[in-house]
Coordinates of C-alpha atoms in Angstrom, one line a residue:
X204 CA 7.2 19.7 -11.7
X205 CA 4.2 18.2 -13.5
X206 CA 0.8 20.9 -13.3
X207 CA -1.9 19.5 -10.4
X208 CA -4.9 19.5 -13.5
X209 CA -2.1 16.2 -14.8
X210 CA -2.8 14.3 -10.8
X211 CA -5.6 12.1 -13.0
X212 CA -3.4 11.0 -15.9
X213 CA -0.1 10.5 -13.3
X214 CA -2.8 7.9 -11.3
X215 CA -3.5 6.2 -14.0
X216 CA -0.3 6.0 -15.7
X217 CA 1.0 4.9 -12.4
X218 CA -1.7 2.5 -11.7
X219 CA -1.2 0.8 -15.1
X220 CA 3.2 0.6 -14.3
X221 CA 1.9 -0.8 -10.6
X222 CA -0.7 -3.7 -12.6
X223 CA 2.7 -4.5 -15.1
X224 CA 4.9 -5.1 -11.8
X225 CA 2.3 -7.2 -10.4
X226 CA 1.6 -9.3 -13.2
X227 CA 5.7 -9.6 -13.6
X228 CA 6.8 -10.3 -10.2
X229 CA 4.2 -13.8 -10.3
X230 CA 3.2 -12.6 -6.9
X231 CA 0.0 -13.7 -6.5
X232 CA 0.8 -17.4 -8.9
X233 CA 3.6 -17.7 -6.3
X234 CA 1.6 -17.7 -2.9
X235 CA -1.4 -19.4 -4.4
X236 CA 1.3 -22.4 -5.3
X237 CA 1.5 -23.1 -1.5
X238 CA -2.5 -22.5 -1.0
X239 CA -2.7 -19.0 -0.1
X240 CA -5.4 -16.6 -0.4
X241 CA -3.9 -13.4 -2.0
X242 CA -5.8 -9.8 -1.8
X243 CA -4.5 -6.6 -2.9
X244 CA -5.2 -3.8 -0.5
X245 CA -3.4 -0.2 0.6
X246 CA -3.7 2.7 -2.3
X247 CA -3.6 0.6 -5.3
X248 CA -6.5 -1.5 -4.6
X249 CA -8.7 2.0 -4.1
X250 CA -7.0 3.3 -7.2
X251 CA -5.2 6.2 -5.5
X252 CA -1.9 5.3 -6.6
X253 CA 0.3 8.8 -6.7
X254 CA 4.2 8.9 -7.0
X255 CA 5.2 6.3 -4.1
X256 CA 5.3 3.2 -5.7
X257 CA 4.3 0.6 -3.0
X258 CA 2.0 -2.4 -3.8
X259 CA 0.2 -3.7 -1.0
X260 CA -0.9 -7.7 -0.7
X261 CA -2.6 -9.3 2.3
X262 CA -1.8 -12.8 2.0
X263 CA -3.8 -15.8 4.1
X264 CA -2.9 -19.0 5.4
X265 CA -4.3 -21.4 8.2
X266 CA -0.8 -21.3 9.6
X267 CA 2.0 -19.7 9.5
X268 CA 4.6 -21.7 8.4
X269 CA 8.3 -20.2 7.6
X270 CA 9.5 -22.7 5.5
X271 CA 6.5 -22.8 3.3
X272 CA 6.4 -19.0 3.1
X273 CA 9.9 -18.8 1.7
X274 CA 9.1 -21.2 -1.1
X275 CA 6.6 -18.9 -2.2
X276 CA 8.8 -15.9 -1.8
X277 CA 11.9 -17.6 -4.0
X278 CA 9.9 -18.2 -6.8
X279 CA 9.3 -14.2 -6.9
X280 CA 13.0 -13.5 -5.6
X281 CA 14.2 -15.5 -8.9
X282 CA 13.3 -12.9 -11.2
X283 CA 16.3 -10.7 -11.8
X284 CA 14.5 -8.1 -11.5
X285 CA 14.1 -8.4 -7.8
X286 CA 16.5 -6.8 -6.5
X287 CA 16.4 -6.6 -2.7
X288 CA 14.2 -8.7 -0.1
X289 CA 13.1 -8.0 3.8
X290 CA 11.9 -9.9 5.9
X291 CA 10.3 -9.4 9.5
X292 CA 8.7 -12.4 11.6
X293 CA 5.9 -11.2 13.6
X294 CA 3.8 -14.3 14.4
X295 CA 4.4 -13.9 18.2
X296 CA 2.9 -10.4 18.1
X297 CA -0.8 -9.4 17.9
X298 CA -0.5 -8.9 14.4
X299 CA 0.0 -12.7 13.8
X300 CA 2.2 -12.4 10.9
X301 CA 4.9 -12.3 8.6
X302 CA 6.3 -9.5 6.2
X303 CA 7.8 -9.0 3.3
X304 CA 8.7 -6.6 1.5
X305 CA 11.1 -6.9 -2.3
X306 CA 12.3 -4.7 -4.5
X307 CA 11.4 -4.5 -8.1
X308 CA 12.6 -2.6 -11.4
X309 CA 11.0 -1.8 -14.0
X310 CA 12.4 0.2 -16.9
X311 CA 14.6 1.9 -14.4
X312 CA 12.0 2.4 -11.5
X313 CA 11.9 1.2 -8.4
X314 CA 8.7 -0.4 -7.0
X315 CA 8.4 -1.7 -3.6
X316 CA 5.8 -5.1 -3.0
X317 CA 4.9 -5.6 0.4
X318 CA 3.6 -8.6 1.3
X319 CA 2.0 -9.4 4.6
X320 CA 1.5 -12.9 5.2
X321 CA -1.2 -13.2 8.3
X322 CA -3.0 -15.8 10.1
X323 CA -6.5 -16.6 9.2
X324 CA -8.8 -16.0 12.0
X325 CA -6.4 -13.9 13.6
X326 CA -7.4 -10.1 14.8
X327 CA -6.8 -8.2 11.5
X328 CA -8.1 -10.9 8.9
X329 CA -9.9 -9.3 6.2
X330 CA -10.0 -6.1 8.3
X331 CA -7.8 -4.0 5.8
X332 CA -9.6 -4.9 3.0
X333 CA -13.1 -3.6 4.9
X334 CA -11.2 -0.5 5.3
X335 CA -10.4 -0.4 1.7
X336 CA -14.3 -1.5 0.7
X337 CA -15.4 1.6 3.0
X338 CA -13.0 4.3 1.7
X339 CA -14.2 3.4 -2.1
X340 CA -17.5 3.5 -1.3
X341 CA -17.9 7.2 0.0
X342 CA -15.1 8.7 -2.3
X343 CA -16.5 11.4 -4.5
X344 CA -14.5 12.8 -7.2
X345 CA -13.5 15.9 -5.6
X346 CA -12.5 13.7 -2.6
X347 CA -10.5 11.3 -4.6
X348 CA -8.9 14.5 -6.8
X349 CA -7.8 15.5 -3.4
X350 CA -6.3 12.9 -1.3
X351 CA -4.3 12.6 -5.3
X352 CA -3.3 16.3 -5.4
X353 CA -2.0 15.9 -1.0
X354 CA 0.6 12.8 -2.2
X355 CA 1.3 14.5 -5.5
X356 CA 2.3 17.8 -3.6
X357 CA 4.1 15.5 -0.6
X358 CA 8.0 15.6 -0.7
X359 CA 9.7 12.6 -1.9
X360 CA 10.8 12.0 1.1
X361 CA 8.3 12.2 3.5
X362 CA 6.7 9.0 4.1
X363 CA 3.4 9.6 5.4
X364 CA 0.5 6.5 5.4
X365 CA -1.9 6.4 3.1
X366 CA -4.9 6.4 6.1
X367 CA -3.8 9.9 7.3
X368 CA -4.5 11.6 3.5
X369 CA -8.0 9.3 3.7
X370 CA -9.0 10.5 7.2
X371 CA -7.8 14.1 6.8
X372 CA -10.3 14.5 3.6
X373 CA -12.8 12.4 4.2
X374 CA -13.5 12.3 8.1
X375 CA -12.4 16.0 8.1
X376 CA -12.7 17.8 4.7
X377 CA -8.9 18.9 4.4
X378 CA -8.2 20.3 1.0
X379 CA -5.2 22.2 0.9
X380 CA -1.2 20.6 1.9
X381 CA -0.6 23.3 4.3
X382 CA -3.6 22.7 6.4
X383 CA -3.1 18.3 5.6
X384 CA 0.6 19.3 7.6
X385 CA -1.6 21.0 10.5
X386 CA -4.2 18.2 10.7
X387 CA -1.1 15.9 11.0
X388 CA 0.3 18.0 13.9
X389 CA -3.3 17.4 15.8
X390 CA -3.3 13.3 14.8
X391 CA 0.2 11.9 15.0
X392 CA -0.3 8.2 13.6
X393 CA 1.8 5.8 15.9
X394 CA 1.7 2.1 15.3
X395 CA -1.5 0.8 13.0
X396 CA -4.3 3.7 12.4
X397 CA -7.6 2.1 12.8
X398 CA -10.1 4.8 11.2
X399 CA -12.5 3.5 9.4
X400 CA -15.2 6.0 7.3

């Protein structure tokens, strides 16, 4: 296992892999086609990238229409290197929208792109992304070295939200794994977790 001083260079070796997959997949080229507002959010987008490799996109449209949505989706689904696609349909639910999530290799890694197709105006337009602006703006570098050094020292399979590491150092100053697994015991995250520093 890689020394905890190396959590900076992983991040940004990481981040750079995360910007290639991007730029490869056509993700945002593909929604904008149909006339979709595309913003990255989730760890990425606040730089604290660590070793799960999950992109985040918010993607907006004034309605949300299936057929339309999967015309943007095949055009990223038609690179080989996609390799698996999800799909969930969630209009009818107070998120108002649709997700999904593909698969995609490079040089021999996985990456997961999820891609959450809401409906402007609806209850969690632009809200993410305010969440996001927040978090950036009262990270410090110790803050950021430590919500890196929690999802370096997280198992590979534990799949814990990014919110719960940001709320655990920020709102309460966590700094160590052990006492991140107590602080998790005292705030179990069901559904969406709306903190918001």
């Amino acid at each position: 296992m890689e020394k905890t001083n190396n959590i900076e260079v992983i991040a940004q070796n990481n981040f750079e892999k995360a910007a290639l997959v991007v730029k490869k997949s056509g993700v945002r080229q593909a929604w904008e086609s149909i006339g979709a507002t595309v913003n990255q959010v989730g760890s990425m987008a606040m730089g604290l990238l660590m070793k799960h490799r999950d992109i985040d996109f918010h993607i907006y449209t004034d309605k949300l229409d299936i057929a339309e949505s999967f015309k943007a989706v095949q055009k990223i689904c038609a690179n080989p290197a996609v390799t698996r696609m999800e799909y969930r349909n969630l209009a009818d639910t107070e998120e108002a929208c649709l997700e999904f999530h593909i698969r995609f290799m490079l040089d021999n890694e996985e990456w997961q792109i999820d891609m959450i197709q809401i409906l402007k105006g609806s209850q969690f337009d632009g809200y993410f992304e305010n969440v996001a602006a927040r978090i950036k703006a009262v990270l410090t570098p110790e803050t950021r070295h430590t919500i890196l050094e929690l999802k370096y020292l997280t198992p590979d399979d534990e799949h814990i939200m990014g919110i719960e590491y940001y709320q655990a150092v920020i709102a309460d100053n966590v700094k160590t794994y052990p006492d991140f697994i107590q602080w998790r015991k005292k705030h179990p995250a069901t559904g969406i977790v709306t903190w918001c520093p």
